[in-house]
Amino acid sequence: MKIAFLADPLSGFKIYKDSTFAMMREAARRGHEVYAFQQRDMALEDGVVTAEVARIHLTGEQDPWYRADEAHDIRLSSLDAIIERKDPPFDMEYVYGTYLLELAEKQGARVFNKPSAIRDHNEKLAIGQFSQFTSPTLVSSSEQRLRAFHAKHGDVIFKPLDGMGGTGIFRVKHDAMNLGAIIETLSDNGKRTIMVQRYIPDIVKGDKRILVIGGKPVPFALARIPQGTEVRGNLAAGGIGVAQPITERDRQIAEAIGPMLAERGLLLVGLDVIGDFLTEVNVTSPTCFQEITDQTGFDVAAMFIDAVEQQVVGNQAGK
């Protein structure tokens, strides 16, 4: 199979922890041809979506970890699978990229995750579809509503709807210290919609990343545990990742919503769970493959490439 990865520049990969690298390595190990391109390499001309795509050869070394053949402009529909792994920010450029990939799909390309499904599932707002699993949550740009939510719950977390890696997250306790400034800053004085959730004390045990592949949960989660006085467990914010078996509650959440998300074209999803509560549904470029594999021996990348192969074979059989 020809498997292409739409990703950020390969030169920036930290291969000891990068999940996209783990996918590439497993695909290459199975004898698949691995290709890479960036969003800026795509184009639509005369109704056809193409991209400047280069074949990638993994060296097995740390540096350089790959060598690339000369890039060629090809129809994206000529590839067997395209894995969308571009990191946020989920801005209009990202949206334009999903439009191009969606057009490529109509021409026969197979894209994972499905571009329209990525657009339809904002990683913060998507939890609104599964409120039975969430802590009290408000999404609004109204200062009055946001203040009222804090007054009701006392200890809350404010976050932007387009952040990643824990950026822009604030905790406001019962004393309401800096409440007004935080609301004004995050909402841009009421021009931007933000989210506020009741604080979940179990964050001290970790913000668990539960990977769901093809609708089925990986049996181990990565609990990202805040350090020191930090309230954020994100690895990018200094959290420490500890792999652990998923709990019965974790499994209940994953098995309830995972198959539904898979049906919508989301082959790989990262559910964020704190304690017993779902806090985010990550669909752009979920990570933690290598941390889970290194600590438990469970090969997450193999499970993912299995799912890609099954999807491609199934699509080809259905033609």
Short mmCIF file of C-alpha atoms in Angstrom, two decimals:
data_model
loop_
_atom_site.label_atom_id
_atom_site.label_comp_id
_atom_site.label_asym_id
_atom_site.label_seq_id
_atom_site.Cartn_x
_atom_site.Cartn_y
_atom_site.Cartn_z
CA MET A 1 0.00 0.00 0.00
CA LYS A 2 0.96 3.61 -0.55
CA ILE A 3 0.32 5.46 2.71
CA ALA A 4 0.84 9.22 2.79
CA PHE A 5 1.01 11.34 5.93
CA LEU A 6 -0.17 14.93 5.82
CA ALA A 7 1.91 16.32 8.66
CA ASP A 8 3.90 19.27 9.88
CA PRO A 9 7.56 19.48 8.74
CA LEU A 10 9.36 16.20 9.39
CA SER A 11 12.44 18.11 10.51
CA GLY A 12 10.56 19.12 13.64
CA PHE A 13 9.67 15.56 14.73
CA LYS A 14 10.89 14.33 18.13
CA ILE A 15 10.96 10.71 17.05
CA TYR A 16 11.36 9.31 20.58
CA LYS A 17 7.79 10.38 21.33
CA ASP A 18 6.09 11.35 18.06
CA SER A 19 2.97 9.29 17.31
CA THR A 20 3.10 10.04 13.57
CA PHE A 21 6.62 8.66 13.47
CA ALA A 22 5.39 5.51 15.24
CA MET A 23 2.72 5.11 12.55
CA MET A 24 5.28 5.59 9.78
CA ARG A 25 7.68 3.10 11.35
CA GLU A 26 4.99 0.43 11.66
CA ALA A 27 3.76 1.01 8.10
CA ALA A 28 7.31 0.71 6.77
CA ARG A 29 7.94 -2.41 8.86
CA ARG A 30 5.01 -4.06 7.09
CA GLY A 31 6.41 -3.21 3.69
CA HIS A 32 4.08 -0.32 2.86
CA GLU A 33 5.43 2.64 0.91
CA VAL A 34 5.49 5.72 3.15
CA TYR A 35 4.98 9.21 1.76
CA ALA A 36 4.77 12.65 3.34
CA PHE A 37 3.51 16.10 2.43
CA GLN A 38 2.39 19.31 4.09
CA GLN A 39 -0.89 21.13 3.71
CA ARG A 40 0.83 23.86 1.72
CA ASP A 41 1.84 21.22 -0.86
CA MET A 42 -1.78 20.62 -1.90
CA ALA A 43 -3.45 22.31 -4.86
CA LEU A 44 -6.72 22.25 -6.76
CA GLU A 45 -6.36 22.76 -10.49
CA ASP A 46 -8.88 21.99 -13.21
CA GLY A 47 -11.04 20.29 -10.62
CA VAL A 48 -8.33 17.83 -9.53
CA VAL A 49 -6.69 17.81 -6.08
CA THR A 50 -2.96 17.09 -6.21
CA ALA A 51 0.00 17.49 -3.89
CA GLU A 52 3.77 17.57 -4.05
CA VAL A 53 4.41 14.27 -2.28
CA ALA A 54 7.76 12.70 -1.40
CA ARG A 55 8.45 9.08 -0.61
CA ILE A 56 10.10 8.68 2.80
CA HIS A 57 12.65 6.05 3.75
CA LEU A 58 13.30 5.51 7.46
CA THR A 59 17.00 5.11 8.24
CA GLY A 60 16.68 3.47 11.67
CA GLU A 61 18.98 6.17 13.04
CA GLN A 62 18.27 9.12 15.32
CA ASP A 63 19.71 11.72 12.97
CA PRO A 64 18.90 11.79 10.17
CA TRP A 65 15.93 9.55 10.89
CA TYR A 66 14.69 9.65 7.30
CA ARG A 67 15.70 10.42 3.76
CA ALA A 68 13.26 11.68 1.18
CA ASP A 69 13.09 11.05 -2.54
CA GLU A 70 12.39 13.95 -4.86
CA ALA A 71 8.81 15.16 -4.46
CA HIS A 72 6.40 14.72 -7.35
CA ASP A 73 3.00 16.27 -8.01
CA ILE A 74 0.44 13.47 -7.94
CA ARG A 75 -3.31 13.05 -7.65
CA LEU A 76 -4.16 12.34 -4.04
CA SER A 77 -6.63 9.74 -5.27
CA SER A 78 -3.69 7.65 -6.54
CA LEU A 79 -2.65 6.89 -2.96
CA ASP A 80 -4.13 4.00 -0.99
CA ALA A 81 -4.49 5.97 2.25
CA ILE A 82 -3.90 9.51 3.48
CA ILE A 83 -3.40 9.98 7.21
CA GLU A 84 -4.28 13.51 8.34
CA ARG A 85 -1.79 14.37 11.09
CA LYS A 86 -1.48 18.14 10.91
CA ASP A 87 -1.39 19.67 14.36
CA PRO A 88 -3.67 22.58 15.33
CA PRO A 89 -4.21 25.52 15.46
CA PHE A 90 -7.53 24.72 13.86
CA ASP A 91 -7.70 27.98 11.95
CA MET A 92 -9.15 28.78 8.53
CA GLU A 93 -6.05 27.42 6.80
CA TYR A 94 -6.70 24.10 8.50
CA VAL A 95 -10.34 24.27 7.39
CA TYR A 96 -9.30 25.00 3.79
CA GLY A 97 -7.11 21.91 3.95
CA THR A 98 -10.08 19.77 4.97
CA TYR A 99 -12.07 21.16 2.03
CA LEU A 100 -9.31 20.11 -0.38
CA LEU A 101 -9.09 16.66 1.20
CA GLU A 102 -12.86 16.32 0.96
CA LEU A 103 -12.71 17.10 -2.75
CA ALA A 104 -9.94 14.51 -3.07
CA GLU A 105 -12.23 11.99 -1.37
CA LYS A 106 -14.87 12.58 -4.03
CA GLN A 107 -12.17 11.70 -6.57
CA GLY A 108 -11.42 8.42 -4.82
CA ALA A 109 -8.96 9.30 -2.05
CA ARG A 110 -9.26 7.57 1.33
CA VAL A 111 -8.51 9.99 4.16
CA PHE A 112 -8.24 9.16 7.88
CA ASN A 113 -9.65 10.94 9.82
CA LYS A 114 -12.43 11.95 7.46
CA PRO A 115 -12.05 15.68 6.72
CA SER A 116 -15.72 16.57 7.19
CA ALA A 117 -15.76 14.68 10.50
CA ILE A 118 -12.74 16.65 11.72
CA ARG A 119 -14.56 19.89 10.89
CA ASP A 120 -17.75 18.72 12.59
CA HIS A 121 -16.06 17.79 15.88
CA ASN A 122 -14.48 20.74 17.60
CA GLU A 123 -12.25 19.13 20.19
CA LYS A 124 -13.81 21.10 23.04
CA LEU A 125 -17.41 21.48 21.85
CA ALA A 126 -17.85 17.85 20.78
CA ILE A 127 -18.37 16.83 24.40
CA GLY A 128 -21.72 18.61 24.22
CA GLN A 129 -23.03 15.60 22.29
CA PHE A 130 -22.21 13.35 25.25
CA SER A 131 -23.28 15.43 28.24
CA GLN A 132 -24.14 12.31 30.23
CA PHE A 133 -20.39 11.81 30.64
CA THR A 134 -19.30 15.41 31.33
CA SER A 135 -19.00 17.64 34.37
CA PRO A 136 -21.14 20.83 34.37
CA THR A 137 -20.06 22.89 31.38
CA LEU A 138 -20.95 26.24 29.83
CA VAL A 139 -19.98 27.52 26.38
CA SER A 140 -20.64 31.23 25.92
CA SER A 141 -19.17 34.63 25.14
CA SER A 142 -21.43 36.38 27.64
CA GLU A 143 -19.58 37.77 30.65
CA GLN A 144 -22.83 37.65 32.64
CA ARG A 145 -23.34 33.95 31.92
CA LEU A 146 -19.69 33.11 32.58
CA ARG A 147 -19.72 34.96 35.90
CA ALA A 148 -22.99 33.27 36.90
CA PHE A 149 -21.51 29.84 36.16
CA HIS A 150 -18.55 30.60 38.41
CA ALA A 151 -20.85 31.90 41.15
CA LYS A 152 -22.84 28.66 40.97
CA HIS A 153 -19.92 26.21 40.98
CA GLY A 154 -17.22 28.18 42.80
CA ASP A 155 -14.15 26.37 41.46
CA VAL A 156 -13.95 26.29 37.66
CA ILE A 157 -11.67 25.93 34.66
CA PHE A 158 -11.78 28.42 31.77
CA LYS A 159 -10.40 27.42 28.37
CA PRO A 160 -10.42 28.65 24.75
CA LEU A 161 -12.17 26.51 22.14
CA ASP A 162 -9.18 26.43 19.78
CA GLY A 163 -6.26 25.75 22.11
CA MET A 164 -3.96 22.74 22.31
CA GLY A 165 -1.35 21.50 24.72
CA GLY A 166 -3.04 23.23 27.65
CA THR A 167 -2.58 26.76 26.30
CA GLY A 168 -4.95 29.39 27.63
CA ILE A 169 -6.32 27.29 30.52
CA PHE A 170 -7.10 29.08 33.79
CA ARG A 171 -8.45 27.88 37.12
CA VAL A 172 -10.57 30.31 39.15
CA LYS A 173 -11.37 29.29 42.73
CA HIS A 174 -14.06 30.49 45.10
CA ASP A 175 -12.23 33.76 45.77
CA ALA A 176 -12.80 34.78 42.10
CA MET A 177 -9.23 36.10 41.88
CA ASN A 178 -8.69 37.66 38.42
CA LEU A 179 -12.10 36.39 37.22
CA GLY A 180 -12.89 39.53 35.26
CA ALA A 181 -9.47 39.76 33.63
CA ILE A 182 -9.55 36.08 32.61
CA ILE A 183 -13.01 36.38 31.05
CA GLU A 184 -12.06 39.59 29.25
CA THR A 185 -8.81 38.10 27.93
CA LEU A 186 -10.13 34.71 26.79
CA SER A 187 -13.37 36.08 25.32
CA ASP A 188 -11.72 39.20 23.85
CA ASN A 189 -14.27 41.31 25.71
CA GLY A 190 -17.20 39.21 24.58
CA LYS A 191 -16.15 38.77 20.94
CA ARG A 192 -14.99 35.16 21.30
CA THR A 193 -16.85 32.11 22.58
CA ILE A 194 -15.07 30.18 25.34
CA MET A 195 -15.71 27.21 27.64
CA VAL A 196 -15.92 26.96 31.42
CA GLN A 197 -16.22 23.70 33.34
CA ARG A 198 -16.58 22.82 36.99
CA TYR A 199 -13.17 21.93 38.37
CA ILE A 200 -12.61 18.18 38.73
CA PRO A 201 -10.40 17.45 41.79
CA ASP A 202 -9.30 14.12 40.29
CA ILE A 203 -6.98 16.07 37.99
CA VAL A 204 -4.31 15.42 40.63
CA LYS A 205 -4.46 11.76 39.54
CA GLY A 206 -4.00 12.75 35.91
CA ASP A 207 -5.76 13.90 32.75
CA LYS A 208 -6.18 10.53 31.04
CA ARG A 209 -5.75 10.19 27.28
CA ILE A 210 -7.81 7.22 26.09
CA LEU A 211 -7.10 6.31 22.48
CA VAL A 212 -9.97 4.83 20.48
CA ILE A 213 -9.05 3.16 17.17
CA GLY A 214 -11.72 1.93 14.79
CA GLY A 215 -14.28 2.40 17.56
CA LYS A 216 -12.36 0.24 20.06
CA PRO A 217 -10.41 1.57 23.05
CA VAL A 218 -6.73 0.88 23.51
CA PRO A 219 -6.60 -1.07 26.80
CA PHE A 220 -4.15 1.38 28.37
CA ALA A 221 -4.52 5.13 28.92
CA LEU A 222 -1.83 7.71 29.53
CA ALA A 223 -2.54 9.66 32.71
CA ARG A 224 -0.88 13.05 32.32
CA ILE A 225 -0.23 14.19 35.87
CA PRO A 226 0.26 17.89 36.74
CA GLN A 227 3.48 18.80 38.50
CA GLY A 228 4.02 21.23 41.36
CA THR A 229 1.45 24.03 41.46
CA GLU A 230 0.44 23.48 37.83
CA VAL A 231 -3.25 22.68 37.21
CA ARG A 232 -2.64 21.37 33.67
CA GLY A 233 -1.63 17.78 33.06
CA ASN A 234 -0.71 18.28 29.39
CA LEU A 235 2.73 16.92 28.53
CA ALA A 236 3.45 20.18 26.71
CA ALA A 237 2.76 22.01 29.99
CA GLY A 238 5.17 19.86 32.01
CA GLY A 239 2.87 17.02 32.99
CA ILE A 240 4.32 13.54 33.57
CA GLY A 241 2.76 10.70 31.56
CA VAL A 242 2.00 7.46 33.39
CA ALA A 243 0.43 4.60 31.43
CA GLN A 244 -2.23 2.60 33.25
CA PRO A 245 -5.02 0.15 32.40
CA ILE A 246 -8.26 1.89 31.55
CA THR A 247 -10.89 1.77 34.27
CA GLU A 248 -14.41 0.39 33.96
CA ARG A 249 -15.67 3.98 33.70
CA ASP A 250 -13.10 4.75 31.00
CA ARG A 251 -14.25 1.70 29.06
CA GLN A 252 -17.90 2.64 29.52
CA ILE A 253 -17.28 6.07 28.01
CA ALA A 254 -15.10 4.77 25.16
CA GLU A 255 -17.44 1.92 24.23
CA ALA A 256 -20.48 4.19 24.33
CA ILE A 257 -19.18 6.87 21.99
CA GLY A 258 -16.26 5.22 20.15
CA PRO A 259 -18.33 3.20 17.65
CA MET A 260 -20.51 6.24 16.95
CA LEU A 261 -17.45 8.37 16.17
CA ALA A 262 -15.96 5.61 14.01
CA GLU A 263 -19.18 5.49 11.98
CA ARG A 264 -18.75 9.20 11.32
CA GLY A 265 -15.29 8.60 9.83
CA LEU A 266 -13.11 9.19 12.88
CA LEU A 267 -10.74 6.23 12.77
CA LEU A 268 -8.53 7.60 15.56
CA VAL A 269 -9.86 9.58 18.51
CA GLY A 270 -8.22 10.69 21.74
CA LEU A 271 -10.72 10.97 24.58
CA ASP A 272 -9.60 13.07 27.52
CA VAL A 273 -11.05 11.90 30.82
CA ILE A 274 -10.48 13.34 34.29
CA GLY A 275 -11.80 11.13 37.04
CA ASP A 276 -15.17 9.94 35.75
CA PHE A 277 -15.73 12.81 33.33
CA LEU A 278 -15.13 13.29 29.61
CA THR A 279 -13.47 16.67 29.01
CA GLU A 280 -12.38 16.66 25.33
CA VAL A 281 -12.68 14.64 22.11
CA ASN A 282 -9.43 14.99 20.14
CA VAL A 283 -9.74 14.29 16.41
CA THR A 284 -6.97 16.24 14.65
CA SER A 285 -3.72 14.48 15.61
CA PRO A 286 -4.15 12.47 18.83
CA THR A 287 -0.86 11.48 20.44
CA CYS A 288 0.57 9.30 23.25
CA PHE A 289 1.23 6.20 21.09
CA GLN A 290 4.86 5.81 22.08
CA GLU A 291 4.43 6.64 25.76
CA ILE A 292 1.80 3.91 26.13
CA THR A 293 3.81 1.37 24.12
CA ASP A 294 7.09 2.08 25.92
CA GLN A 295 5.53 1.68 29.36
CA THR A 296 3.16 -1.25 28.74
CA GLY A 297 4.41 -3.12 25.68
CA PHE A 298 1.04 -2.73 23.96
CA ASP A 299 1.75 -1.78 20.33
CA VAL A 300 -0.62 1.11 19.65
CA ALA A 301 0.85 1.85 16.21
CA ALA A 302 0.25 -1.77 15.14
CA MET A 303 -3.41 -1.50 16.21
CA PHE A 304 -3.72 1.71 14.20
CA ILE A 305 -2.12 0.37 11.00
CA ASP A 306 -4.29 -2.75 11.35
CA ALA A 307 -7.33 -0.46 11.30
CA VAL A 308 -6.06 1.49 8.28
CA GLU A 309 -5.44 -1.75 6.36
CA GLN A 310 -8.90 -3.03 7.21
CA GLN A 311 -10.50 0.21 6.05
CA VAL A 312 -8.61 0.26 2.75
CA VAL A 313 -9.26 -3.41 2.00
CA GLY A 314 -12.91 -2.98 2.93
CA ASN A 315 -13.28 0.06 0.67
CA GLN A 316 -11.61 -1.71 -2.23
CA ALA A 317 -13.83 -4.79 -1.76
CA GLY A 318 -16.90 -2.59 -1.80
CA LYS A 319 -16.12 -1.14 -5.20
#
